[in-house]
PDB file of C-alpha atoms and ligand atoms in Angstrom:
ATOM      1  CA  MET A   1      96.529 114.323  90.625  1.00 72.00           C
ATOM      2  CA  PRO A   2      95.371 117.553  92.807  1.00 79.00           C
ATOM      3  CA  THR A   3      92.048 117.257  94.342  1.00 85.00           C
ATOM      4  CA  LYS A   4      89.179 119.463  93.133  1.00 86.00           C
ATOM      5  CA  PRO A   5      87.366 120.462  96.054  1.00 84.00           C
ATOM      6  CA  LYS A   6      84.367 121.865  93.815  1.00 85.00           C
ATOM      7  CA  LEU A   7      83.534 118.322  93.063  1.00 91.00           C
ATOM      8  CA  GLY A   8      83.602 117.322  96.659  1.00 89.00           C
ATOM      9  CA  GLN A   9      86.631 115.217  96.356  1.00 93.00           C
ATOM     10  CA  ASN A  10      87.332 114.091  99.776  1.00 96.00           C
ATOM     11  CA  PHE A  11      88.732 110.716  99.273  1.00 97.00           C
ATOM     12  CA  LEU A  12      87.992 107.674 101.730  1.00 98.00           C
ATOM     13  CA  VAL A  13      91.161 106.340 103.282  1.00 97.00           C
ATOM     14  CA  ASP A  14      89.748 104.014 105.912  1.00 97.00           C
ATOM     15  CA  GLU A  15      89.675 100.639 104.314  1.00 96.00           C
ATOM     16  CA  GLN A  16      87.622  99.096 106.919  1.00 97.00           C
ATOM     17  CA  ALA A  17      84.908 101.580 106.268  1.00 98.00           C
ATOM     18  CA  ALA A  18      85.044 100.984 102.669  1.00 98.00           C
ATOM     19  CA  ARG A  19      84.361  97.141 103.412  1.00 98.00           C
ATOM     20  CA  ARG A  20      81.727  98.183 105.707  1.00 98.00           C
ATOM     21  CA  ILE A  21      79.704  99.914 103.085  1.00 98.00           C
ATOM     22  CA  VAL A  22      79.951  97.025 100.795  1.00 98.00           C
ATOM     23  CA  ALA A  23      78.904  94.620 103.373  1.00 98.00           C
ATOM     24  CA  ALA A  24      75.877  96.827 103.841  1.00 98.00           C
ATOM     25  CA  LEU A  25      74.636  96.294 100.500  1.00 98.00           C
ATOM     26  CA  GLY A  26      73.863  92.665 101.475  1.00 98.00           C
ATOM     27  CA  ASP A  27      74.627  89.720  99.098  1.00 97.00           C
ATOM     28  CA  ILE A  28      75.793  91.292  95.826  1.00 98.00           C
ATOM     29  CA  ALA A  29      77.136  88.301  93.928  1.00 96.00           C
ATOM     30  CA  GLY A  30      75.237  88.413  90.638  1.00 93.00           C
ATOM     31  CA  ARG A  31      73.748  91.774  91.075  1.00 97.00           C
ATOM     32  CA  THR A  32      74.735  95.268  89.403  1.00 98.00           C
ATOM     33  CA  VAL A  33      76.157  97.840  91.880  1.00 98.00           C
ATOM     34  CA  VAL A  34      76.114 101.305  90.563  1.00 98.00           C
ATOM     35  CA  GLU A  35      78.714 103.362  92.531  1.00 98.00           C
ATOM     36  CA  ILE A  36      78.152 107.358  92.468  1.00 98.00           C
ATOM     37  CA  GLY A  37      81.656 108.992  92.328  1.00 98.00           C
ATOM     38  CA  PRO A  38      83.800 106.194  92.640  1.00 98.00           C
ATOM     39  CA  GLY A  39      87.107 108.737  92.760  1.00 98.00           C
ATOM     40  CA  ARG A  40      90.111 106.900  93.664  1.00 97.00           C
ATOM     41  CA  ALA A  41      88.377 103.627  94.021  1.00 98.00           C
ATOM     42  CA  ALA A  42      88.259 103.158  97.713  1.00 98.00           C
ATOM     43  CA  ILE A  43      84.907 101.476  97.709  1.00 98.00           C
ATOM     44  CA  THR A  44      85.072 100.134  94.108  1.00 98.00           C
ATOM     45  CA  GLU A  45      87.941  97.794  94.921  1.00 97.00           C
ATOM     46  CA  SER A  46      85.902  95.858  97.139  1.00 96.00           C
ATOM     47  CA  LEU A  47      82.740  96.357  95.326  1.00 98.00           C
ATOM     48  CA  ALA A  48      84.435  94.687  92.134  1.00 97.00           C
ATOM     49  CA  GLU A  49      85.648  91.775  94.457  1.00 96.00           C
ATOM     50  CA  ARG A  50      82.086  90.873  95.302  1.00 97.00           C
ATOM     51  CA  ALA A  51      79.485  92.366  93.041  1.00 98.00           C
ATOM     52  CA  GLY A  52      78.272  90.544  89.527  1.00 97.00           C
ATOM     53  CA  ASN A  53      79.444  93.898  88.151  1.00 97.00           C
ATOM     54  CA  VAL A  54      79.863  97.630  88.866  1.00 98.00           C
ATOM     55  CA  VAL A  55      78.735 100.520  86.979  1.00 98.00           C
ATOM     56  CA  ALA A  56      81.000 103.500  88.263  1.00 98.00           C
ATOM     57  CA  VAL A  57      79.655 106.667  87.309  1.00 98.00           C
ATOM     58  CA  GLU A  58      82.485 109.475  87.609  1.00 98.00           C
ATOM     59  CA  PHE A  59      82.258 113.072  86.414  1.00 98.00           C
ATOM     60  CA  ASP A  60      85.993 113.780  86.690  1.00 97.00           C
ATOM     61  CA  ARG A  61      87.496 113.084  83.240  1.00 97.00           C
ATOM     62  CA  GLU A  62      90.957 112.223  84.792  1.00 96.00           C
ATOM     63  CA  LEU A  63      89.549 110.208  87.476  1.00 97.00           C
ATOM     64  CA  ALA A  64      87.262 108.069  85.153  1.00 98.00           C
ATOM     65  CA  THR A  65      90.385 107.756  82.847  1.00 98.00           C
ATOM     66  CA  ALA A  66      92.669 106.302  85.570  1.00 98.00           C
ATOM     67  CA  LEU A  67      89.603 103.903  86.677  1.00 98.00           C
ATOM     68  CA  ARG A  68      89.377 102.693  83.337  1.00 98.00           C
ATOM     69  CA  GLU A  69      92.900 101.863  83.148  1.00 98.00           C
ATOM     70  CA  ARG A  70      92.768  99.805  86.381  1.00 97.00           C
ATOM     71  CA  PHE A  71      89.906  97.710  86.251  1.00 98.00           C
ATOM     72  CA  ASP A  72      88.733  95.052  83.722  1.00 96.00           C
ATOM     73  CA  PRO A  73      85.808  96.552  81.859  1.00 96.00           C
ATOM     74  CA  ALA A  74      83.886  93.224  82.055  1.00 93.00           C
ATOM     75  CA  ARG A  75      83.855  93.930  85.735  1.00 96.00           C
ATOM     76  CA  VAL A  76      83.686  97.615  86.315  1.00 98.00           C
ATOM     77  CA  ALA A  77      82.225  99.788  83.536  1.00 98.00           C
ATOM     78  CA  VAL A  78      83.349 103.393  83.973  1.00 98.00           C
ATOM     79  CA  VAL A  79      80.802 105.759  82.761  1.00 98.00           C
ATOM     80  CA  GLU A  80      82.125 109.389  82.715  1.00 98.00           C
ATOM     81  CA  GLN A  81      78.860 111.318  83.143  1.00 98.00           C
ATOM     82  CA  ASP A  82      77.258 113.749  85.852  1.00 98.00           C
ATOM     83  CA  VAL A  83      75.210 111.256  88.022  1.00 98.00           C
ATOM     84  CA  LEU A  84      72.160 113.579  87.974  1.00 98.00           C
ATOM     85  CA  ARG A  85      71.977 112.606  84.262  1.00 98.00           C
ATOM     86  CA  PHE A  86      72.682 108.967  84.700  1.00 98.00           C
ATOM     87  CA  ASP A  87      69.535 106.813  83.419  1.00 98.00           C
ATOM     88  CA  PHE A  88      69.005 104.226  86.407  1.00 98.00           C
ATOM     89  CA  ALA A  89      66.195 102.639  84.564  1.00 98.00           C
ATOM     90  CA  ALA A  90      68.060 101.660  81.383  1.00 98.00           C
ATOM     91  CA  ALA A  91      70.900 100.341  83.727  1.00 98.00           C
ATOM     92  CA  ALA A  92      68.448  98.258  85.555  1.00 98.00           C
ATOM     93  CA  ALA A  93      66.779  97.178  82.423  1.00 98.00           C
ATOM     94  CA  GLU A  94      70.190  96.228  80.866  1.00 96.00           C
ATOM     95  CA  ALA A  95      71.228  94.653  84.481  1.00 97.00           C
ATOM     96  CA  GLY A  96      67.549  92.496  84.094  1.00 97.00           C
ATOM     97  CA  LYS A  97      67.224  93.083  87.940  1.00 97.00           C
ATOM     98  CA  LYS A  98      66.827  95.987  90.330  1.00 98.00           C
ATOM     99  CA  LEU A  99      70.024  97.711  90.961  1.00 98.00           C
ATOM    100  CA  ARG A 100      71.894  98.369  94.255  1.00 98.00           C
ATOM    101  CA  VAL A 101      73.656 101.473  94.630  1.00 98.00           C
ATOM    102  CA  ALA A 102      76.606 102.720  96.751  1.00 98.00           C
ATOM    103  CA  GLY A 103      78.274 106.067  97.072  1.00 98.00           C
ATOM    104  CA  ASN A 104      80.520 108.435  98.996  1.00 98.00           C
ATOM    105  CA  LEU A 105      78.384 111.385  97.621  1.00 98.00           C
ATOM    106  CA  PRO A 106      79.824 114.758  96.646  1.00 96.00           C
ATOM    107  CA  TYR A 107      78.199 116.637  99.399  1.00 92.00           C
ATOM    108  CA  ALA A 108      77.600 119.839  97.470  1.00 93.00           C
ATOM    109  CA  ILE A 109      74.784 118.093  95.368  1.00 96.00           C
ATOM    110  CA  THR A 110      73.425 115.526  98.057  1.00 97.00           C
ATOM    111  CA  SER A 111      69.682 116.529  98.162  1.00 95.00           C
ATOM    112  CA  PRO A 112      69.890 116.563  94.089  1.00 96.00           C
ATOM    113  CA  ILE A 113      71.203 113.057  94.151  1.00 98.00           C
ATOM    114  CA  LEU A 114      68.701 111.952  96.849  1.00 98.00           C
ATOM    115  CA  LEU A 115      66.038 113.095  94.932  1.00 95.00           C
ATOM    116  CA  LYS A 116      67.006 111.624  91.566  1.00 97.00           C
ATOM    117  CA  LEU A 117      67.239 108.235  93.532  1.00 98.00           C
ATOM    118  CA  ALA A 118      63.693 108.720  94.757  1.00 97.00           C
ATOM    119  CA  ALA A 119      62.758 109.455  91.195  1.00 95.00           C
ATOM    120  CA  SER A 120      64.298 106.225  90.049  1.00 98.00           C
ATOM    121  CA  HIS A 121      62.907 104.023  92.834  1.00 97.00           C
ATOM    122  CA  ALA A 122      61.448 101.577  90.378  1.00 97.00           C
ATOM    123  CA  ALA A 123      64.908 100.699  89.324  1.00 98.00           C
ATOM    124  CA  LEU A 124      66.482 100.335  92.795  1.00 98.00           C
ATOM    125  CA  ASP A 125      66.212  98.141  95.739  1.00 96.00           C
ATOM    126  CA  VAL A 126      68.818  99.337  98.410  1.00 98.00           C
ATOM    127  CA  ALA A 127      71.356 102.117  98.327  1.00 98.00           C
ATOM    128  CA  VAL A 128      74.208 102.663 101.016  1.00 98.00           C
ATOM    129  CA  LEU A 129      75.459 106.357 101.076  1.00 98.00           C
ATOM    130  CA  MET A 130      77.564 108.360 102.789  1.00 98.00           C
ATOM    131  CA  VAL A 131      76.558 112.013 103.440  1.00 98.00           C
ATOM    132  CA  GLN A 132      77.278 114.739 105.875  1.00 97.00           C
ATOM    133  CA  ARG A 133      76.239 113.763 109.220  1.00 98.00           C
ATOM    134  CA  GLU A 134      73.532 116.501 109.648  1.00 97.00           C
ATOM    135  CA  VAL A 135      71.906 115.309 106.403  1.00 98.00           C
ATOM    136  CA  ALA A 136      71.738 111.682 107.470  1.00 98.00           C
ATOM    137  CA  ASP A 137      70.479 113.066 110.875  1.00 98.00           C
ATOM    138  CA  ARG A 138      67.503 114.731 108.650  1.00 97.00           C
ATOM    139  CA  VAL A 139      66.900 111.557 106.382  1.00 97.00           C
ATOM    140  CA  THR A 140      66.548 109.090 109.202  1.00 98.00           C
ATOM    141  CA  ALA A 141      64.548 111.970 111.539  1.00 98.00           C
ATOM    142  CA  SER A 142      61.053 110.833 113.234  1.00 97.00           C
ATOM    143  CA  PRO A 143      58.134 113.275 113.247  1.00 96.00           C
ATOM    144  CA  GLY A 144      58.161 115.578 115.958  1.00 93.00           C
ATOM    145  CA  THR A 145      61.892 115.823 116.245  1.00 95.00           C
ATOM    146  CA  ARG A 146      64.206 118.769 115.542  1.00 93.00           C
ATOM    147  CA  ASP A 147      65.698 117.395 112.176  1.00 96.00           C
ATOM    148  CA  TYR A 148      62.328 116.111 110.879  1.00 96.00           C
ATOM    149  CA  GLY A 149      61.260 117.994 107.462  1.00 95.00           C
ATOM    150  CA  LEU A 150      60.599 117.739 103.658  1.00 95.00           C
ATOM    151  CA  LEU A 151      63.669 115.786 103.177  1.00 96.00           C
ATOM    152  CA  SER A 152      62.768 113.234 105.988  1.00 96.00           C
ATOM    153  CA  VAL A 153      59.192 112.699 104.783  1.00 97.00           C
ATOM    154  CA  THR A 154      59.944 112.648 101.052  1.00 96.00           C
ATOM    155  CA  MET A 155      62.732 110.117 101.736  1.00 96.00           C
ATOM    156  CA  GLN A 156      60.581 108.085 104.038  1.00 97.00           C
ATOM    157  CA  MET A 157      57.854 107.770 101.366  1.00 97.00           C
ATOM    158  CA  TYR A 158      60.141 105.858  99.176  1.00 97.00           C
ATOM    159  CA  GLY A 159      61.259 103.256 101.562  1.00 97.00           C
ATOM    160  CA  THR A 160      62.993 102.552 105.127  1.00 97.00           C
ATOM    161  CA  VAL A 161      66.002 104.607 106.036  1.00 98.00           C
ATOM    162  CA  GLU A 162      68.550 103.629 108.656  1.00 98.00           C
ATOM    163  CA  GLN A 163      71.947 104.814 110.090  1.00 98.00           C
ATOM    164  CA  LEU A 164      74.909 102.475 110.101  1.00 98.00           C
ATOM    165  CA  PHE A 165      77.945 104.513 111.091  1.00 98.00           C
ATOM    166  CA  THR A 166      79.558 107.708 111.429  1.00 98.00           C
ATOM    167  CA  LEU A 167      83.027 108.863 110.513  1.00 98.00           C
ATOM    168  CA  ALA A 168      85.481 111.609 111.642  1.00 98.00           C
ATOM    169  CA  PRO A 169      87.003 113.998 109.087  1.00 98.00           C
ATOM    170  CA  SER A 170      90.105 111.852 109.656  1.00 98.00           C
ATOM    171  CA  ALA A 171      88.886 109.053 107.550  1.00 98.00           C
ATOM    172  CA  PHE A 172      89.346 111.172 104.401  1.00 98.00           C
ATOM    173  CA  GLU A 173      92.028 112.878 102.407  1.00 96.00           C
ATOM    174  CA  PRO A 174      92.075 115.833 102.170  1.00 95.00           C
ATOM    175  CA  PRO A 175      89.607 115.682 105.605  1.00 96.00           C
ATOM    176  CA  PRO A 176      86.411 117.567 105.276  1.00 95.00           C
ATOM    177  CA  LYS A 177      85.304 120.205 107.730  1.00 94.00           C
ATOM    178  CA  VAL A 178      82.241 117.840 109.003  1.00 96.00           C
ATOM    179  CA  TYR A 179      81.519 114.335 110.099  1.00 98.00           C
ATOM    180  CA  SER A 180      80.256 111.792 107.581  1.00 98.00           C
ATOM    181  CA  THR A 181      77.512 109.101 108.384  1.00 98.00           C
ATOM    182  CA  VAL A 182      76.580 105.898 106.372  1.00 98.00           C
ATOM    183  CA  PHE A 183      73.039 105.309 106.153  1.00 98.00           C
ATOM    184  CA  ARG A 184      71.028 102.436 104.242  1.00 98.00           C
ATOM    185  CA  TRP A 185      67.600 103.073 102.149  1.00 98.00           C
ATOM    186  CA  ARG A 186      65.760 100.266 101.278  1.00 98.00           C
ATOM    187  CA  PHE A 187      63.327 101.283  98.424  1.00 98.00           C
ATOM    188  CA  ALA A 188      59.549 100.452  99.305  1.00 97.00           C
ATOM    189  CA  PRO A 189      57.240 103.035  98.191  1.00 96.00           C
ATOM    190  CA  ARG A 190      54.366 103.683 100.380  1.00 97.00           C
ATOM    191  CA  TRP A 191      51.688 105.104  98.036  1.00 96.00           C
ATOM    192  CA  VAL A 192      49.535 102.287  97.624  1.00 96.00           C
ATOM    193  CA  GLU A 193      49.637 101.659 101.400  1.00 96.00           C
ATOM    194  CA  LEU A 194      48.727 104.978 102.285  1.00 97.00           C
ATOM    195  CA  GLY A 195      46.203 105.527  99.700  1.00 97.00           C
ATOM    196  CA  VAL A 196      47.905 108.562  98.393  1.00 97.00           C
ATOM    197  CA  GLU A 197      49.018 109.562  94.602  1.00 97.00           C
ATOM    198  CA  GLU A 198      52.734 110.201  94.146  1.00 96.00           C
ATOM    199  CA  ALA A 199      52.808 113.446  92.397  1.00 96.00           C
ATOM    200  CA  GLY A 200      49.853 114.917  94.130  1.00 96.00           C
ATOM    201  CA  PHE A 201      51.118 113.726  97.619  1.00 97.00           C
ATOM    202  CA  LEU A 202      54.680 115.275  96.952  1.00 96.00           C
ATOM    203  CA  ARG A 203      53.113 118.731  95.770  1.00 96.00           C
ATOM    204  CA  PHE A 204      50.781 118.556  99.136  1.00 96.00           C
ATOM    205  CA  LEU A 205      54.036 117.908 101.106  1.00 97.00           C
ATOM    206  CA  ARG A 206      56.014 120.812  99.496  1.00 95.00           C
ATOM    207  CA  GLN A 207      53.148 123.024 100.508  1.00 95.00           C
ATOM    208  CA  ILE A 208      52.439 121.857 103.957  1.00 95.00           C
ATOM    209  CA  PHE A 209      56.459 122.052 104.573  1.00 94.00           C
ATOM    210  CA  ALA A 210      56.975 125.308 102.976  1.00 90.00           C
ATOM    211  CA  GLN A 211      57.343 127.317 106.141  1.00 90.00           C
ATOM    212  CA  LYS A 212      58.821 125.273 108.961  1.00 83.00           C
ATOM    213  CA  ARG A 213      57.622 127.903 111.435  1.00 87.00           C
ATOM    214  CA  LYS A 214      54.045 128.120 110.452  1.00 92.00           C
ATOM    215  CA  THR A 215      51.161 125.725 111.584  1.00 95.00           C
ATOM    216  CA  LEU A 216      49.660 123.230 109.092  1.00 93.00           C
ATOM    217  CA  MET A 217      46.553 125.488 108.909  1.00 94.00           C
ATOM    218  CA  ASN A 218      48.537 128.528 107.755  1.00 94.00           C
ATOM    219  CA  ASN A 219      50.513 126.502 104.921  1.00 94.00           C
ATOM    220  CA  LEU A 220      47.361 125.139 103.772  1.00 94.00           C
ATOM    221  CA  ARG A 221      45.995 128.572 103.429  1.00 93.00           C
ATOM    222  CA  ALA A 222      48.927 130.083 101.766  1.00 93.00           C
ATOM    223  CA  ALA A 223      48.647 127.401  99.254  1.00 92.00           C
ATOM    224  CA  GLY A 224      45.176 128.595  98.484  1.00 92.00           C
ATOM    225  CA  VAL A 225      43.081 125.982 100.243  1.00 92.00           C
ATOM    226  CA  ALA A 226      39.961 127.329 101.636  1.00 91.00           C
ATOM    227  CA  PRO A 227      40.069 128.104 105.357  1.00 91.00           C
ATOM    228  CA  ASP A 228      36.737 125.991 105.767  1.00 91.00           C
ATOM    229  CA  ALA A 229      38.030 122.896 103.630  1.00 90.00           C
ATOM    230  CA  ALA A 230      41.335 122.918 105.518  1.00 92.00           C
ATOM    231  CA  ALA A 231      39.306 123.268 109.109  1.00 93.00           C
ATOM    232  CA  ALA A 232      37.200 120.361 108.027  1.00 92.00           C
ATOM    233  CA  SER A 233      39.968 118.144 106.648  1.00 92.00           C
ATOM    234  CA  LEU A 234      41.996 118.746 109.615  1.00 95.00           C
ATOM    235  CA  ALA A 235      39.112 117.934 111.987  1.00 94.00           C
ATOM    236  CA  ALA A 236      38.326 114.840 109.927  1.00 93.00           C
ATOM    237  CA  ALA A 237      41.915 113.468 109.959  1.00 94.00           C
ATOM    238  CA  GLY A 238      42.011 114.225 113.874  1.00 94.00           C
ATOM    239  CA  ILE A 239      44.849 116.862 113.522  1.00 95.00           C
ATOM    240  CA  ASP A 240      44.880 119.913 115.799  1.00 95.00           C
ATOM    241  CA  GLN A 241      44.740 123.168 114.018  1.00 91.00           C
ATOM    242  CA  ARG A 242      47.704 124.510 115.660  1.00 92.00           C
ATOM    243  CA  MET A 243      50.034 121.550 114.730  1.00 95.00           C
ATOM    244  CA  ARG A 244      52.878 121.927 112.341  1.00 95.00           C
ATOM    245  CA  ALA A 245      53.286 119.679 109.586  1.00 96.00           C
ATOM    246  CA  GLU A 246      56.481 118.205 111.259  1.00 95.00           C
ATOM    247  CA  ALA A 247      54.701 117.139 114.073  1.00 95.00           C
ATOM    248  CA  VAL A 248      52.059 114.777 112.254  1.00 95.00           C
ATOM    249  CA  PRO A 249      53.104 111.224 111.312  1.00 94.00           C
ATOM    250  CA  VAL A 250      52.897 110.718 107.408  1.00 95.00           C
ATOM    251  CA  GLU A 251      49.700 108.268 107.996  1.00 94.00           C
ATOM    252  CA  GLY A 252      47.731 111.603 109.505  1.00 95.00           C
ATOM    253  CA  LEU A 253      49.311 113.692 106.441  1.00 96.00           C
ATOM    254  CA  ALA A 254      47.939 111.004 104.056  1.00 96.00           C
ATOM    255  CA  LEU A 255      44.443 111.050 105.732  1.00 95.00           C
ATOM    256  CA  LEU A 256      44.399 114.761 105.419  1.00 96.00           C
ATOM    257  CA  TRP A 257      45.241 114.752 101.757  1.00 96.00           C
ATOM    258  CA  ARG A 258      42.523 112.299 101.066  1.00 95.00           C
ATOM    259  CA  GLY A 259      40.179 114.541 102.860  1.00 94.00           C
ATOM    260  CA  LEU A 260      41.189 117.493 100.726  1.00 94.00           C
ATOM    261  CA  GLU A 261      41.152 115.644  97.612  1.00 93.00           C
ATOM    262  CA  GLU A 262      37.416 114.532  98.323  1.00 90.00           C
ATOM    263  CA  GLN A 263      36.448 118.264  98.798  1.00 84.00           C
ATOM    264  CA  LYS A 264      37.790 119.401  95.408  1.00 78.00           C
TER     265      LYS A 264
HETATM  266  N1  LIG R   1      83.999 107.066  96.235  1.00 52.17           N
HETATM  267  C1  LIG R   1      85.491 107.907  96.385  1.00 52.17           C
HETATM  268  C2  LIG R   1      85.642 107.706  97.909  1.00 52.17           C
HETATM  269  O1  LIG R   1      84.856 107.506  98.633  1.00 52.17           O
HETATM  270  O2  LIG R   1      86.777 107.974  98.292  1.00 52.17           O
HETATM  271  C3  LIG R   1      85.215 109.482  96.150  1.00 52.17           C
HETATM  272  C4  LIG R   1      84.039 110.003  96.977  1.00 52.17           C
HETATM  273  S1  LIG R   1      84.101 111.692  96.937  1.00 52.17           S
HETATM  274  C5  LIG R   1      83.334 112.297  98.340  1.00 52.17           C
HETATM  275  C6  LIG R   1      83.021 112.389  95.573  1.00 52.17           C
HETATM  276  C7  LIG R   1      83.284 111.887  94.116  1.00 52.17           C
HETATM  277  O3  LIG R   1      82.171 111.921  93.264  1.00 52.17           O
HETATM  278  C8  LIG R   1      84.470 112.221  93.576  1.00 52.17           C
HETATM  279  O4  LIG R   1      85.263 111.603  92.835  1.00 52.17           O
HETATM  280  C9  LIG R   1      83.861 113.530  92.812  1.00 52.17           C
HETATM  281  O5  LIG R   1      84.723 113.749  91.382  1.00 52.17           O
HETATM  282  C10 LIG R   1      82.645 112.733  91.828  1.00 52.17           C
HETATM  283  N2  LIG R   1      81.567 113.612  91.690  1.00 52.17           N
HETATM  284  C11 LIG R   1      81.344 114.752  91.898  1.00 52.17           C
HETATM  285  N3  LIG R   1      80.215 115.271  91.440  1.00 52.17           N
HETATM  286  C12 LIG R   1      79.771 114.304  90.745  1.00 52.17           C
HETATM  287  C13 LIG R   1      78.605 113.971  89.811  1.00 52.17           C
HETATM  288  N4  LIG R   1      77.864 115.128  89.411  1.00 52.17           N
HETATM  289  N5  LIG R   1      78.478 112.906  89.090  1.00 52.17           N
HETATM  290  C14 LIG R   1      79.217 111.830  89.556  1.00 52.17           C
HETATM  291  N6  LIG R   1      80.501 111.844  90.011  1.00 52.17           N
HETATM  292  C15 LIG R   1      80.592 113.173  90.608  1.00 52.17           C
END
């Protein structure tokens, strides 16, 4: 079967890497694991051996058919669907427990998939995902570093992220042009702890990270916040007016958001 580059079909051929991805999910006996893009089953095979059951979400019809023929449906349920339309909440309700998620993602739609998982966080406890190395660097970056930005802060608001290992293009068939990194995301949303409201704070983050080169003050002004209110809230949060959002730890941004909300 020829590969479809548009669907990000670079299949993992490093068996040890596949086993490491599955091991990074922790004890999955008795758990339902959703696999995003099972492809030719490099990871699915090892998941099926260890998980209570697997829900394998594959967009490609031919691959989905081949997977159905290969696995016992009681162990691996193949769902032929775009993962961006997959209902994680319904799957968790059916499983009766939070889901674990694994996937060597189709790189062209990495960000939408990560945002979809964030939005489905109540149904999830751990995800182990392979992405392009540069994306993993952004996801796991710390404030004040070159790679830190909106994607980093958004994902880190939904839990902790850590890089596990990196693979060269030769671990895949056909080899992609980029290196790939596996990271683990433990879902533990921080809204309550930081005293912020999810939708409002996410909107605020998009505003203050809108122009990476601009200061926080200028991004706030561009978003329509009155200069006096912006200056007063920055001062109350102990943030220098010349700082950019990317240099401020999320605790400081939460303080700033609360100050601005009080002034509304
Ligand atoms: N898991 C396999 C592996 O590691 O060898 C395949 C990984 S390959 C990088 C990405 C897989 O995602 C392909 O099987 C592709 O057909 C599938 N895919 C692409 N877009 C998808 C989508 N929107 N929803 C679900 N699967 C998708």
